[in-house]
């Protein structure tokens, strides 16, 4: 069993639970004028923050491991593990502050980071939404840890701890965090960072510790009477993770038409379709959790086929969320093929593997039927 499966399932439940509470109390939009539907945006956030992102995260760790193996110094030789971990914790957060600040200052880096700021609703799902390339653009800021000799295992553990704190920092239910607000970055501070108001732009870059913003003059408290507006200008909202990631990069490369893409159909998803998108995303992520859980015992070909199929389903679901009914055909084709391939070609016939895949296949057929019915109407 892969130890990541349970935290991933917990992350999904926390995200859905928070969205449900926010919707019950009519706090999903917080009175802000927005272009995106909260639940569909949350699903887009989720779909942008797994699979392909994890692949590039693996490349980041591999790059770090290569530097550690070939270029590390003996600076930390003889240090006890707790001291190495403590140094890594503080140094990682210092590096994150500067990578975050420079991702707001340098055009290419902003084209990567802008994906995270496109979200118009502040909730836990926004903490999952990141550019697929963010791990690659972050690696140079953490190379000094490898050069110092911080082991790969410590780097991964410290990174995971910081990312967990940052997930919490996007909680839309929490207004204040007590004494933590005085020493750590909390939702009270980080929601200001996401503000598109002139008073809040390029403030509160810290990830975990508050000291860096205060030390380098970028700390900002809430301004009385100024309601926070989220999102960024100059992009056409999409729920497809492919466009979420490509559009800022294409604009940076000078293709100005990218600001007008994708061409969202005139008939956006109806309420029933939105419920289906949420259900499909939950089923899709359940398959991701099972795949992570079963990763070790599977043959390589079965794993590669499954991961590729889940990525294709993620993109098809995103396109369908944008209102492109024909994407349901792609969703159905992959949804039906995956359980057949896993069960017949790779002999993976246990219930834990097949039942989530069959549920996703049934969902894809329902999505196809819904799109066909709407098109015929």
PDB file of C-alpha atoms in Angstrom, residues 320 323-331 368 371 375:
ATOM      1  CA  UNK A 320     -17.149  18.789 -21.107  1.00  0.00           C
ATOM      2  CA  UNK A 323     -19.815  22.979 -22.409  1.00  0.00           C
ATOM      3  CA  UNK A 324     -18.239  21.012 -25.268  1.00  0.00           C
ATOM      4  CA  UNK A 325     -20.724  18.150 -25.600  1.00  0.00           C
ATOM      5  CA  UNK A 326     -18.531  16.207 -28.020  1.00  0.00           C
ATOM      6  CA  UNK A 327     -15.965  15.717 -25.256  1.00  0.00           C
ATOM      7  CA  UNK A 328     -18.431  13.210 -23.783  1.00  0.00           C
ATOM      8  CA  UNK A 329     -17.558  10.856 -26.658  1.00  0.00           C
ATOM      9  CA  UNK A 330     -13.885  10.934 -25.644  1.00  0.00           C
ATOM     10  CA  UNK A 331     -14.875  10.481 -22.014  1.00  0.00           C
ATOM     11  CA  UNK A 368     -22.698  10.879 -23.239  1.00  0.00           C
ATOM     12  CA  UNK A 371     -25.010  15.430 -24.076  1.00  0.00           C
ATOM     13  CA  UNK A 375     -28.002  18.163 -28.610  1.00  0.00           C
TER      14      UNK A 375
END
